[in-house]
Amino acid sequence: MSFGNLNIIDPLCRALSKEGYTEPTPIQNLAIPHLLDGKDMMGIAQTGTGKTAAFVLPILQKIAEDHRAALPGVPRVLVLAPTRELAAQIDQSFATYGQFLRFRHTVVFGGVRQGPQVKMLSRGVDVLVATPGRLLDLMSQGYIMLKGVEFFVLDEIDRMLDMGFIKDMRKIVSALPQKHQSLFFSATMSRETGEFAERLLTDPVRIEVTPQASTLECIKQSVFFVDQNNKYPLLQKLIREEDMERVLIFSRTKHRADKIAETLNKNKINADAIHGNKSQNQRTKAMYDFKSGRLRVLVATDIAARGIDVDDISHVINYDLPNEPESYVHRIGRTGRAGADGKAYSFCAADERNILRSIERLTRMKVGVVEHQYHSETAKMAVGAAAEPTTPNRSRSMPRGPRLESMHKSGPRKPYPVRRH
Ligand code: AMP
């Protein structure tokens, strides 16, 4: 299947071939015909599947086929994303795929001055990508009106709900005109996500794909059982002794991310951290340095990492395991992209032992155990209360219990259903 077979117009096909994309990914094959057909959609797909192009291409095609002069502050397309990084990346995708089309696009998000954003909006805008808070701010000041929205995209709904954006999203939805096409995407499908989508979508087409079909198979997963106080020495040893070109480290908290980056730098290993407390400029700089190779190591929290789109990450290190087993899959999917071999190392202390068990149940894979200098048999053998999270941060944002239970009660299932034509 080629993009031409999907009836994608020539200016878009040219942009795609300039990017070196010759064949649609599974989600693009599944989604594009329905979206060109005007259908609402619920897509379950993670970053790395090509989901952005799956909605950007048909939207650009539709607005190009019905070209109109862009109006100040009245977009025809509204895309909502949970983080600034993701919003900026989606906006960049519109620019890349639409490079041979005439249309205006802009992105608005918090944490930076609103002046330049207002100026861009006043020049006219067809496509607006936004994070919810700044969008509502600008709407309340009269800089944005949603009455002209024909296409409404909600990306990473699950994360939006986790981040407490539900009220904001409701407000935004209530400002949309009656008639519009809605496209919702989520990496996971919880009951809450399903209910939210059901209320707002009309007769939607539902599609579901895995992170790249073979992602997990391309990634060599290893676990290092280690006590919390030995995690840092272990990290340093690995980075020093192994051939690690570009390493993404995940930590549980912002504070820990800073600490890890700081200590690595003290030990002459170039590192930076990105998380919600960093300014937009700091994050942009860290991302740029990481992409360009100036930084060998980037330390991130889950939320900040949502928007990281760097293709050749050689290693993902889970310094701390994530609360949600789904996040593990999402994290390690950052390596092993485009068929390259990636390595995912997970540090597991006693109080993370049950999380590792949940991950293995979800992925239906056993993670290989590595023997090493700091090996902790206590961590490896931990069961019962000792294997449960003990630090307050663990139970912080999302209660793990109910989601895990409901997942396993539903009985055996294939971990990543792929629906293909
Ligand atoms: P996404 O899932 O939207 O984050 O996309 C993941 C990566 O795949 C991005 O770097 C895209 O530029 C890239 N990509 C999107 N569509 C294609 C395609 N048809 N072929 C190859 N790569 C693609």
XYZ file of C-alpha atoms and ligand atoms in Angstrom:
444
model
C 0.000 0.000 0.000
C 1.329 3.461 -0.854
C 0.099 6.910 0.182
C -1.153 7.406 -3.374
C -3.377 4.329 -2.974
C -4.866 5.973 0.083
C -5.891 8.879 -2.180
C -3.518 11.290 -0.506
C -3.095 14.375 -2.686
C 0.134 15.112 -4.490
C 1.500 17.994 -2.333
C 1.239 15.747 0.737
C 2.791 12.767 -1.065
C 5.692 14.983 -2.092
C 6.271 16.080 1.492
C 6.136 12.451 2.633
C 8.665 11.271 0.101
C 10.900 14.202 1.026
C 10.813 12.849 4.585
C 11.663 9.418 3.234
C 8.282 7.900 4.099
C 7.217 5.641 1.302
C 4.693 3.368 2.952
C 1.933 4.166 5.412
C 2.252 2.611 8.856
C -0.580 0.275 10.009
C -2.424 3.039 11.839
C -2.173 5.319 8.815
C -3.571 2.567 6.583
C -6.436 2.000 8.968
C -7.278 5.577 9.875
C -6.796 7.677 6.761
C -9.669 6.308 4.604
C -12.195 6.746 7.446
C -10.975 10.216 8.288
C -11.137 11.328 4.660
C -14.654 9.923 4.716
C -15.600 12.316 7.515
C -15.962 9.719 10.287
C -15.381 10.340 13.991
C -12.613 8.121 15.341
C -11.332 6.587 18.555
C -7.742 5.481 17.948
C -5.787 3.459 20.463
C -2.160 3.916 19.605
C 1.038 5.013 21.255
C 3.750 7.378 20.185
C 5.968 5.644 17.658
C 3.144 4.170 15.583
C 2.905 7.096 13.167
C -0.376 8.256 14.714
C 0.366 11.956 14.263
C 0.589 11.667 10.483
C -2.531 9.470 10.589
C -4.596 12.498 11.571
C -2.461 15.351 10.219
C -2.519 14.074 6.611
C -6.303 13.702 6.157
C -6.948 16.967 7.990
C -4.521 18.877 5.775
C -6.051 17.252 2.737
C -9.546 18.290 3.752
C -8.666 21.886 4.461
C -6.639 22.087 1.224
C -9.565 20.775 -0.799
C -11.782 23.460 0.661
C -9.301 26.321 0.779
C -10.380 29.548 2.494
C -8.576 32.607 3.804
C -7.413 32.033 7.372
C -9.262 34.174 9.903
C -7.625 35.785 12.959
C -8.247 33.685 16.051
C -10.836 31.424 14.400
C -9.174 28.079 13.616
C -10.719 25.396 11.408
C -8.693 22.693 13.126
C -8.137 22.397 16.863
C -5.687 19.826 18.253
C -5.398 19.462 22.022
C -2.356 17.805 23.565
C -1.454 17.313 27.245
C 2.118 18.650 27.184
C 3.973 21.494 25.574
C 6.464 19.125 23.959
C 3.777 17.059 22.349
C 1.883 20.172 21.204
C 5.054 21.617 19.652
C 5.781 18.343 17.944
C 2.303 18.060 16.449
C 2.552 21.636 15.203
C 5.884 20.714 13.617
C 4.231 17.740 11.902
C 1.647 20.063 10.335
C 4.528 22.206 9.071
C 6.460 19.219 7.701
C 3.619 17.404 5.976
C 2.003 20.642 4.807
C 5.183 22.228 3.425
C 3.750 22.296 -0.114
C 0.324 23.617 0.906
C -0.883 27.107 1.719
C -2.298 27.236 5.218
C -1.526 28.839 8.554
C -0.789 26.936 11.706
C 0.303 27.867 15.185
C 0.792 26.377 18.609
C -0.106 27.817 22.002
C 0.999 26.485 25.385
C 1.701 27.810 28.859
C 5.022 28.569 30.509
C 6.013 31.164 27.925
C 4.823 34.741 27.245
C 1.506 34.921 25.455
C 2.402 38.015 23.353
C 4.062 36.190 20.422
C 1.263 33.607 20.412
C -1.403 36.309 20.251
C 0.463 37.951 17.380
C 0.530 34.699 15.410
C -3.183 34.163 16.032
C -4.004 37.672 14.841
C -2.376 36.935 11.477
C -4.961 34.250 10.810
C -4.907 30.573 11.714
C -6.243 27.428 10.043
C -4.687 24.911 12.394
C -4.302 25.561 16.094
C -2.451 23.105 18.350
C -2.851 23.856 22.044
C -2.497 22.656 25.586
C -5.789 23.095 27.472
C -4.795 25.740 30.048
C -3.333 28.322 27.678
C -6.134 27.728 25.177
C -8.779 28.554 27.803
C -6.769 31.599 28.882
C -6.635 32.964 25.372
C -10.301 32.120 24.769
C -11.337 34.025 27.883
C -9.409 37.064 26.663
C -11.177 36.885 23.311
C -8.109 35.964 21.240
C -9.485 32.593 20.156
C -12.999 31.580 19.136
C -13.863 27.972 18.467
C -17.051 28.557 16.487
C -15.271 27.768 13.200
C -13.760 24.412 14.250
C -14.420 21.674 11.687
C -11.874 19.149 12.978
C -11.250 18.514 16.642
C -8.396 16.244 17.714
C -7.759 15.146 21.275
C -4.374 13.459 21.550
C -3.356 11.263 24.487
C -6.693 11.454 26.245
C -5.551 9.002 28.892
C -2.730 11.328 29.856
C -5.047 14.346 29.809
C -7.351 12.599 32.238
C -4.413 11.526 34.422
C -3.194 15.103 34.499
C -6.580 16.365 35.683
C -7.596 18.187 32.510
C -11.133 16.804 32.478
C -12.841 20.069 33.466
C -10.777 22.059 30.991
C -11.591 19.617 28.225
C -15.306 19.822 28.986
C -15.169 23.620 28.834
C -13.353 23.510 25.524
C -15.738 20.959 24.047
C -18.727 23.066 25.068
C -17.337 25.979 23.024
C -17.150 23.898 19.840
C -19.853 24.214 17.194
C -22.427 21.401 16.936
C -21.121 20.091 13.659
C -17.501 18.983 13.551
C -15.457 15.835 13.040
C -13.793 14.501 16.204
C -10.657 12.370 16.332
C -9.588 11.018 19.697
C -6.362 9.179 20.426
C -5.215 7.404 23.536
C -2.278 5.131 24.311
C -4.399 2.999 26.604
C -8.111 2.476 26.922
C -9.391 2.741 30.470
C -13.041 2.835 31.511
C -12.760 6.584 32.057
C -11.288 7.161 28.598
C -13.993 5.010 27.038
C -16.787 6.854 28.816
C -15.349 10.213 27.906
C -15.068 9.274 24.244
C -18.497 7.676 24.108
C -20.162 10.866 25.265
C -18.451 13.051 22.710
C -18.072 10.956 19.576
C -20.804 10.214 17.053
C -20.819 6.670 15.718
C -17.001 6.503 15.844
C -14.757 4.080 14.017
C -12.519 2.370 16.569
C -9.017 1.348 15.615
C -6.211 -0.094 17.652
C -2.552 -0.768 16.898
C 0.586 -1.690 18.795
C 3.641 0.577 19.131
C 5.594 -0.490 15.951
C 4.562 -4.069 15.242
C 7.843 -5.538 16.400
C 8.940 -2.918 18.921
C 9.110 -5.184 21.924
C 10.858 -7.932 20.040
C 13.570 -5.540 18.831
C 14.340 -4.441 22.358
C 16.629 -6.399 24.631
C 15.079 -6.062 28.055
C 17.115 -6.655 31.194
C 16.458 -6.216 34.866
C 19.037 -5.420 37.525
C 17.900 -6.281 41.039
C 19.430 -3.622 43.232
C 18.777 -1.872 46.548
C 17.674 1.749 46.315
C 20.957 3.043 47.766
C 22.992 1.208 45.141
C 21.071 2.470 42.133
C 23.346 5.391 41.474
C 26.662 3.472 41.632
C 25.134 0.863 39.334
C 24.035 3.538 36.869
C 27.429 5.140 36.777
C 29.178 1.831 36.282
C 26.904 0.895 33.390
C 27.283 4.232 31.653
C 31.042 4.132 32.048
C 31.572 0.544 31.026
C 29.013 -0.028 28.297
C 28.901 1.456 24.879
C 25.968 3.756 25.493
C 25.562 6.340 22.815
C 22.321 8.043 23.703
C 20.658 7.182 26.970
C 17.213 8.127 28.202
C 16.771 7.590 31.940
C 13.394 7.560 33.624
C 13.015 8.553 37.225
C 9.980 8.613 39.444
C 10.116 12.233 40.563
C 11.317 15.601 39.327
C 13.636 15.914 42.287
C 15.236 12.549 41.594
C 15.639 13.441 37.907
C 17.530 16.589 38.877
C 19.666 14.708 41.380
C 20.634 12.020 38.890
C 21.585 14.565 36.203
C 23.509 16.641 38.729
C 25.487 13.676 40.052
C 26.275 12.420 36.541
C 27.606 15.834 35.597
C 29.741 15.930 38.725
C 31.190 12.649 37.511
C 31.920 14.108 34.092
C 29.063 12.426 32.261
C 27.120 15.021 30.242
C 23.506 14.913 31.360
C 20.444 17.100 31.720
C 16.963 16.584 33.138
C 13.548 17.514 31.777
C 10.397 17.649 33.847
C 7.409 19.815 34.575
C 9.304 22.310 36.743
C 11.708 23.279 33.977
C 10.943 26.312 31.860
C 10.041 25.821 28.230
C 13.400 27.241 27.174
C 15.274 24.824 29.413
C 13.328 21.890 28.025
C 13.828 22.954 24.430
C 17.542 23.362 25.004
C 17.879 19.973 26.696
C 15.976 18.285 23.847
C 18.114 20.047 21.256
C 21.353 19.063 22.993
C 20.186 15.476 23.340
C 19.165 15.222 19.683
C 22.371 16.791 18.458
C 24.505 14.447 20.572
C 25.917 17.156 22.838
C 24.220 15.417 25.734
C 24.745 11.712 26.103
C 22.181 11.323 28.841
C 18.739 12.802 29.334
C 16.863 12.135 32.550
C 13.088 12.515 32.406
C 9.896 11.939 34.313
C 7.085 10.118 32.516
C 4.986 13.142 31.775
C 7.837 15.263 30.433
C 8.991 12.357 28.300
C 5.688 12.052 26.450
C 6.845 14.368 23.726
C 10.384 13.118 23.273
C 10.793 12.097 19.683
C 14.382 11.049 19.181
C 14.899 8.116 16.878
C 18.271 6.710 17.811
C 18.141 6.239 21.554
C 20.475 3.317 22.235
C 19.418 2.691 25.832
C 16.399 3.356 27.987
C 17.143 2.968 31.669
C 14.312 2.683 34.136
C 16.121 4.021 37.179
C 12.757 3.592 38.857
C 10.017 1.380 37.512
C 6.808 3.189 36.587
C 3.619 2.825 38.604
C 1.688 1.719 35.571
C 2.888 -1.321 33.632
C 1.603 0.322 30.420
C 4.078 3.152 30.990
C 6.896 0.623 30.932
C 5.965 -0.368 27.392
C 5.692 3.257 26.432
C 9.057 4.101 27.957
C 11.031 1.282 26.390
C 9.379 1.957 23.019
C 11.650 4.999 22.825
C 14.495 2.702 21.884
C 14.521 0.046 19.161
C 12.817 2.420 16.742
C 12.663 1.745 13.031
C 13.955 -1.793 13.374
C 17.147 -0.775 15.206
C 18.192 -2.857 18.192
C 17.548 -1.092 21.447
C 18.322 -1.954 25.036
C 16.053 -1.388 27.991
C 17.554 -1.749 31.470
C 15.355 -1.682 34.520
C 16.544 -1.201 38.071
C 14.291 -3.060 40.448
C 14.478 -2.609 44.220
C 12.490 -4.750 46.652
C 9.616 -2.273 46.782
C 9.343 -2.383 42.992
C 9.268 -6.163 42.733
C 5.511 -6.383 42.286
C 5.561 -3.710 39.624
C 8.009 -5.845 37.662
C 5.656 -8.807 38.065
C 2.776 -6.717 36.686
C 4.929 -5.673 33.743
C 5.793 -9.272 32.957
C 2.126 -10.233 33.151
C 1.128 -7.413 30.845
C 3.807 -8.001 28.227
C 3.768 -11.772 28.626
C 7.516 -11.660 28.525
C 10.117 -12.538 31.139
C 12.679 -9.816 31.547
C 16.212 -11.246 31.584
C 17.992 -10.937 34.934
C 21.547 -9.572 34.865
C 24.042 -10.591 37.518
C 26.131 -7.618 38.606
C 28.302 -6.236 41.386
C 25.403 -4.588 43.214
C 22.942 -7.468 42.852
C 20.345 -7.615 45.619
C 18.917 -11.030 46.346
C 16.459 -9.345 48.742
C 15.006 -7.344 45.873
C 14.830 -10.378 43.637
C 13.040 -12.563 46.179
C 10.751 -9.870 47.663
C 7.123 -10.927 48.048
C 4.061 -9.671 49.925
C 4.233 -6.295 51.630
C 8.001 -6.087 51.070
C 7.408 -6.154 47.317
C 4.885 -3.327 47.398
C 5.760 0.325 46.949
C 6.625 1.952 50.253
C 7.543 5.558 49.465
C 4.757 8.147 49.464
C 5.545 9.069 45.864
C 4.549 5.679 44.710
C 0.917 6.065 45.610
C 0.950 9.714 44.642
C -0.942 10.269 41.431
C -2.661 7.121 40.315
C -4.044 4.325 42.404
C -2.514 1.221 40.905
C -4.660 -1.420 42.517
C -8.037 -1.125 40.811
C -6.658 -0.773 37.289
C -4.421 -3.769 37.654
C -7.147 -5.839 39.154
C -9.670 -5.059 36.503
C -7.053 -5.848 33.913
C -6.380 -9.305 35.266
C -9.935 -10.118 36.160
C -10.833 -9.849 32.535
C -8.859 -13.062 32.094
C -6.073 -13.948 29.746
C -5.693 -11.724 26.782
C -3.145 -10.988 24.136
C -1.085 -8.065 25.331
C -1.130 -5.889 22.221
C -3.891 -6.623 19.824
C -3.027 -5.461 16.328
C -5.862 -5.049 13.902
C -4.678 -4.992 10.357
C -6.265 -5.162 6.971
P 4.268 9.277 16.032
O 3.693 7.952 16.414
O 3.299 10.163 15.360
O 4.965 9.908 17.192
O 5.405 9.003 14.915
C 6.575 8.287 15.186
C 7.668 8.516 14.156
O 7.357 7.892 12.913
C 7.889 9.996 13.803
O 9.282 10.232 13.827
C 7.336 10.136 12.415
O 7.956 11.163 11.714
C 7.597 8.773 11.819
N 6.655 8.368 10.736
C 5.385 8.762 10.578
N 4.835 8.182 9.481
C 5.784 7.394 8.949
C 5.824 6.506 7.805
N 4.774 6.336 7.028
N 6.963 5.837 7.563
C 8.037 5.997 8.377
N 8.074 6.806 9.469
C 6.954 7.497 9.752
